[in-house]
Protein backbone atom coordinates (compact mmCIF):
# COMPACT_ATOMS: atom_id res chain seq x y z
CA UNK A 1 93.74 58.19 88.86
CA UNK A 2 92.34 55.63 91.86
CA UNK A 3 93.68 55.37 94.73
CA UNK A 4 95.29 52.27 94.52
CA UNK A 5 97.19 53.99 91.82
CA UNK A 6 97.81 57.63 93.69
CA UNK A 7 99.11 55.47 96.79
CA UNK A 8 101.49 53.35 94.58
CA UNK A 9 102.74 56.69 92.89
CA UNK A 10 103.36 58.08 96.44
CA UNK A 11 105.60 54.92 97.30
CA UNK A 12 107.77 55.34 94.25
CA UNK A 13 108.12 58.64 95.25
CA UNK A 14 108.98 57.83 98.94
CA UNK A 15 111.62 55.34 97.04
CA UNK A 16 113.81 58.18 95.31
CA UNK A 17 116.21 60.03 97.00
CA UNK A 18 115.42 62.69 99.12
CA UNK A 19 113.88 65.31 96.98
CA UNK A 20 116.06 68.38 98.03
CA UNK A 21 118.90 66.06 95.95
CA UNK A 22 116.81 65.80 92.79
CA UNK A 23 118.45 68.32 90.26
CA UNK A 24 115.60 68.24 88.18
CA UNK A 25 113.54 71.12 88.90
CA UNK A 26 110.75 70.38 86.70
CA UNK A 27 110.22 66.72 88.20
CA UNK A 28 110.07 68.71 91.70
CA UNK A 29 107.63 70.92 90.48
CA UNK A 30 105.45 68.08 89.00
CA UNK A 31 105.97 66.23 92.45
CA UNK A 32 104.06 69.46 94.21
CA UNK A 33 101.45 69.79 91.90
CA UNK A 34 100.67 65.67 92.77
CA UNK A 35 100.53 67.42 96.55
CA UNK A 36 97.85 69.86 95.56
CA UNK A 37 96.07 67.17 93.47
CA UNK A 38 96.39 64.71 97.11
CA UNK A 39 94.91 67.82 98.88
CA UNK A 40 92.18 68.66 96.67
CA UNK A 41 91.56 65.35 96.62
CA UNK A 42 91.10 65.01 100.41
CA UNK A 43 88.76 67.59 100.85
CA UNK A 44 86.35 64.49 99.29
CA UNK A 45 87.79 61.08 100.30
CA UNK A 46 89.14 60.92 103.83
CA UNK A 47 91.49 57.88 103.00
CA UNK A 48 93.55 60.50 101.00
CA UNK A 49 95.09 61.83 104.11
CA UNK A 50 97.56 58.81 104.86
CA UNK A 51 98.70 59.60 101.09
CA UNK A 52 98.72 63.38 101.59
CA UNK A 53 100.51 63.17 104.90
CA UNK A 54 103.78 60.35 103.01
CA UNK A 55 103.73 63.79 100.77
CA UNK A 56 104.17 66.44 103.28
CA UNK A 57 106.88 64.07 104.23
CA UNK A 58 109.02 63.94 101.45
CA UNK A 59 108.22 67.24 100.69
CA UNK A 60 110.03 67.92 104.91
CA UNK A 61 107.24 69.10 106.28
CA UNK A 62 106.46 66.60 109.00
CA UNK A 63 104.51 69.17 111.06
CA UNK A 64 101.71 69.16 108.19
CA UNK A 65 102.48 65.61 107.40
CA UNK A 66 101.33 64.84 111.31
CA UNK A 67 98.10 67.15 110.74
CA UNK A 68 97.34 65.05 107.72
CA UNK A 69 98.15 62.01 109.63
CA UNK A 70 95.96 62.56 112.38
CA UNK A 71 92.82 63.15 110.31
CA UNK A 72 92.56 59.40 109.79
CA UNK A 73 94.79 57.56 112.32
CA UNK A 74 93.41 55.03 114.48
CA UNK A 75 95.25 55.33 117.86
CA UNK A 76 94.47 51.74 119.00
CA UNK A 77 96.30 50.68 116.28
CA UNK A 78 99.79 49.98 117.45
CA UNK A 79 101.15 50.33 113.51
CA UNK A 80 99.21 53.51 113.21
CA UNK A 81 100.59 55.04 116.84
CA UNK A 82 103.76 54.35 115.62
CA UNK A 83 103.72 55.72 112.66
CA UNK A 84 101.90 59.02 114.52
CA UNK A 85 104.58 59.56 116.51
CA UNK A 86 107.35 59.12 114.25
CA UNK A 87 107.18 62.40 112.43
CA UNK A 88 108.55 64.37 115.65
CA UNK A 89 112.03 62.61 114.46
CA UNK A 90 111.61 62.83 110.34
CA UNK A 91 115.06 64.08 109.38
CA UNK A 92 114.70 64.88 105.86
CA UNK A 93 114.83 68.86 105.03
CA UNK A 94 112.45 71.43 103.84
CA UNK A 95 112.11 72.06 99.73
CA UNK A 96 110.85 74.85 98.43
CA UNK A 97 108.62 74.69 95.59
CA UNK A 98 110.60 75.56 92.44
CA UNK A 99 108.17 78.09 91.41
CA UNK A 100 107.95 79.94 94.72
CA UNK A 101 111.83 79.82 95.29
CA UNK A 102 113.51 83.49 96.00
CA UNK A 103 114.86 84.80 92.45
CA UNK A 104 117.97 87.20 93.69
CA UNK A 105 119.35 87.09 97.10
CA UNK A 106 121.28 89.33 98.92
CA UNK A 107 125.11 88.86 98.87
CA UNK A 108 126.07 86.86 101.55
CA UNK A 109 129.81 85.95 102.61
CA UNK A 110 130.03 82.42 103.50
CA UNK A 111 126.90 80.63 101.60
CA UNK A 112 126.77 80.52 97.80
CA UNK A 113 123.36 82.07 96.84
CA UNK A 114 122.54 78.97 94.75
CA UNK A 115 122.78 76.80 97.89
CA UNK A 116 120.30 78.87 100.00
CA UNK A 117 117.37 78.49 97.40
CA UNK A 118 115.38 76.25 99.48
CA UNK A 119 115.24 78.46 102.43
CA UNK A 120 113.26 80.90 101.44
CA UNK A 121 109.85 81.04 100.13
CA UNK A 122 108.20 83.94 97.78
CA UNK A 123 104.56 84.49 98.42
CA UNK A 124 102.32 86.97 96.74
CA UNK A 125 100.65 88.00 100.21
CA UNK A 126 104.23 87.58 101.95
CA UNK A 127 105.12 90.69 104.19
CA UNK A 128 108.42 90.43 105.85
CA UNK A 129 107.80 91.06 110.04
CA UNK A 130 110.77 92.99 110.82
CA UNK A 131 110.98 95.35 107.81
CA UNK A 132 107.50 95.21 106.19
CA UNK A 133 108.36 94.43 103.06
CA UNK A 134 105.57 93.40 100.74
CA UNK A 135 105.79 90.45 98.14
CA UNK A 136 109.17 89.18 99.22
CA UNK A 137 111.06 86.18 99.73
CA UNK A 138 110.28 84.97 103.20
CA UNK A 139 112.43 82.19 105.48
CA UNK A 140 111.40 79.11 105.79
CA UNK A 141 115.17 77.13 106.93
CA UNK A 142 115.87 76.43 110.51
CA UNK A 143 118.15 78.90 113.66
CA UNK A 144 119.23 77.97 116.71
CA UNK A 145 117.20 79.49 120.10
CA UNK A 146 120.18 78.85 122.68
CA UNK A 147 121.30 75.39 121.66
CA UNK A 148 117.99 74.27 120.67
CA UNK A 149 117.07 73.72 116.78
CA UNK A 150 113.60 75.67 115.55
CA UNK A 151 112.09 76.19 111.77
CA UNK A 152 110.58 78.91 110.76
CA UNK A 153 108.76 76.74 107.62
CA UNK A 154 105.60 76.50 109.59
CA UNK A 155 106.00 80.29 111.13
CA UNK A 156 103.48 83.47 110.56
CA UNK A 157 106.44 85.71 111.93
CA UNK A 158 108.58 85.11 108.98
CA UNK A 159 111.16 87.78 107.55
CA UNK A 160 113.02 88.23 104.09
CA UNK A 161 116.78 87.90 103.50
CA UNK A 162 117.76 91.44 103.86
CA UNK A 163 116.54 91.21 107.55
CA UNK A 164 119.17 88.50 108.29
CA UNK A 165 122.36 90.15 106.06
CA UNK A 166 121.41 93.16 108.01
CA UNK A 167 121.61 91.18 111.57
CA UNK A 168 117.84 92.34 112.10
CA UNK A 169 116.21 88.94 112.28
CA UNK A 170 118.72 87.56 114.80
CA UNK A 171 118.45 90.68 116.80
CA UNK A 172 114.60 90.54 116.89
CA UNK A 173 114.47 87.12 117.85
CA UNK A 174 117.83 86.29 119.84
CA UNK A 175 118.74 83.41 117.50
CA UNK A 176 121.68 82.12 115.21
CA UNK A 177 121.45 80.61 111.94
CA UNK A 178 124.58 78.65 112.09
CA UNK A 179 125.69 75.85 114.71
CA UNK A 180 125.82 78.07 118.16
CA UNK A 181 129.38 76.13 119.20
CA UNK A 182 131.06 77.95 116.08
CA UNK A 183 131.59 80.54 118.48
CA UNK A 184 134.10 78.69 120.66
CA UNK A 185 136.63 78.48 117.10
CA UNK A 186 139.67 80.67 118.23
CA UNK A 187 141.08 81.34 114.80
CA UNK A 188 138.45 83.27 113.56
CA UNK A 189 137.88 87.26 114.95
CA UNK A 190 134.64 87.81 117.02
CA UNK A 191 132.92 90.27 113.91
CA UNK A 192 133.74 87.21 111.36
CA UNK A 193 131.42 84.99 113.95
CA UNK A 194 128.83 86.97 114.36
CA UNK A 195 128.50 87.37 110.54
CA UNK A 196 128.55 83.69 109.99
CA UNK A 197 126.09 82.82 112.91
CA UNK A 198 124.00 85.61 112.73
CA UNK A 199 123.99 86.97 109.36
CA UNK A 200 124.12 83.97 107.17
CA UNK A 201 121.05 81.38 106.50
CA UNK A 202 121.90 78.18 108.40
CA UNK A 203 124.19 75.83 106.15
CA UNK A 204 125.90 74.00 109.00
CA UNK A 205 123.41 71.33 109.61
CA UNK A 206 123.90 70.18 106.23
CA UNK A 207 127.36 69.27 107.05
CA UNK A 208 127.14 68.79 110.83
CA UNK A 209 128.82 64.74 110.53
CA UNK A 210 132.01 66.89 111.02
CA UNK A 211 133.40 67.67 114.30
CA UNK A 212 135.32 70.47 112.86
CA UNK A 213 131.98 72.76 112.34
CA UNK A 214 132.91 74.84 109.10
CA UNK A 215 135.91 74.63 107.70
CA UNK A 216 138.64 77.81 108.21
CA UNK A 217 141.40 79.05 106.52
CA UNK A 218 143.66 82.71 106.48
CA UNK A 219 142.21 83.60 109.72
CA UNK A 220 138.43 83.50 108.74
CA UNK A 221 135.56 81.19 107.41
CA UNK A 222 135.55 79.45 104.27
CA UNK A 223 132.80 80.26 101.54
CA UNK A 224 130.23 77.39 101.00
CA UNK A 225 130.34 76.93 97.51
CA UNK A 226 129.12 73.46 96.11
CA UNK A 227 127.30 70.65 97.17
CA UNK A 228 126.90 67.10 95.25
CA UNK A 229 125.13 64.48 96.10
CA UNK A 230 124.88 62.23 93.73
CA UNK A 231 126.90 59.48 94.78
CA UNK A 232 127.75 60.62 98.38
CA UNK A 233 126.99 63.99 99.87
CA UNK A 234 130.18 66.32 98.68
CA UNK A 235 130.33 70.18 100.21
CA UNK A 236 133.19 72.01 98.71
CA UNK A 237 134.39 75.41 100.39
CA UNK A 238 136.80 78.14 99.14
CA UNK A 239 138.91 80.47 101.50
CA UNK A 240 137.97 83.86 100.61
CA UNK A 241 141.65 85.08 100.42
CA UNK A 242 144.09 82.65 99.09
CA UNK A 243 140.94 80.56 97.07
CA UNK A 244 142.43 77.30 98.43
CA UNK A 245 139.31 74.54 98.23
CA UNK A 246 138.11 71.83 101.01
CA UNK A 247 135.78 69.42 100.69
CA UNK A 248 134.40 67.15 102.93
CA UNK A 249 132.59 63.92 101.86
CA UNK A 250 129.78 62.01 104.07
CA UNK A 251 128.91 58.69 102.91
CA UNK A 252 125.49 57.85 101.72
């Protein structure tokens, strides 16, 4: 293809919904491999980059979508500065490539494994930092440092999933996965909060419209079970002792 037709692929693409929504695996997967074609591509014409970087983008990766960026910004122009400095805000999240998502994941007690599959990443030279454990899913999703929001997507010190069931991760690196003010919610026993902020992979961003944090019920946390968001973003919880459901809704 030109580039006149790569760029006007990459608009349709920044058109569609946001492309952790898309149920279609295999139109995800063809979406990456148009990122490694943009990359390769690159490497040889410099003009690429502004394509490449609207990729990293949609893909949520604005920290390589700024690196791509600045190969070919002009910073006299005012669009251009803009447009530079408008990635430290991009909200949209992280996707894992389909065929690097984690197969099996440890059993965890308030997040459906299903729902977790774009946190973590399997590489074949991935090594987990805490645990050493070769060829494993590593995390890519976001924790809380204090009250401050970090990623580990763009991270060398990564670890697997068995590092964070086991507490390990948050130990090694005095964080919490899930919203930090979850602690303050009196109905639910200290050992049922420190599972759910620091041995669960962080869920309540997704749903953090709602002042109530994570739904509870029976004396503990609900399970995250669902999430739809095909007309308007849906998350649908389950108590884990009488099975009543909750969902909330946030309009679209």
């Amino acid at each position: 293809m030109s580039f006149s037709e790569d760029k006007a692929r990459m608009t349709e693409y920044m058109r569609k919904r946001p492309l952790d929504e898309w149920e279609d695996e295999a139109a995800v997967e063809e979406f990456f491999c148009f990122l490694d074609q943009l990359k390769e591509q690159a490497k040889e014409d410099s003009s690429y980059y502004s394509i490449l970087s609207d990729a990293c983008l949609k893909a949520g990766n604005p920290v390589k979508a700024k690196e791509a960026f600045a190969r070919g910004y002009n910073p006299k122009n005012k669009k251009d500065l803009k447009k530079f400095l408008s990635f430290d805000s991009w909200k949209e999240k992280p996707v894992t490539r389909p065929s690097e998502r984690a197969g099996e994941l440890p059993g965890f007690s308030y997040a459906a494994g299903k729902l977790l599959k774009n946190k973590f990443v399997r590489k074949k030279d991935g090594i987990c930092c805490i645990c050493k454990k070769e060829q494993t899913a590593l995390y890519v999703g976001a924790a809380f440092d204090a009250s401050e929001q970090i990623s580990f997507l763009n991270r060398e010190d990564q670890f697997c999933a068995d590092c964070i069931r086991n507490g390990a991760a948050a130990d090694q690196f005095g964080i919490t996965f899930n919203n930090p003010y979850l602690k303050d919610i009196t109905a639910v026993d200290s050992d049922k909060k420190e599972e759910l902020l620091k041995k669960t992979p962080e869920c309540s961003l997704a749903f953090d419209f709602n002042e109530d944090l994570w739904p509870c019920c029976c004396g503990d946390f609900c399970r995250y079970e669902e999430y739809d968001g095909t007309y308007e973003e849906t998350f649908t919880f389950r108590c884990r002792h009488c099975k009543k459901e909750t969902v909330w809704t946030k309009m679209t």
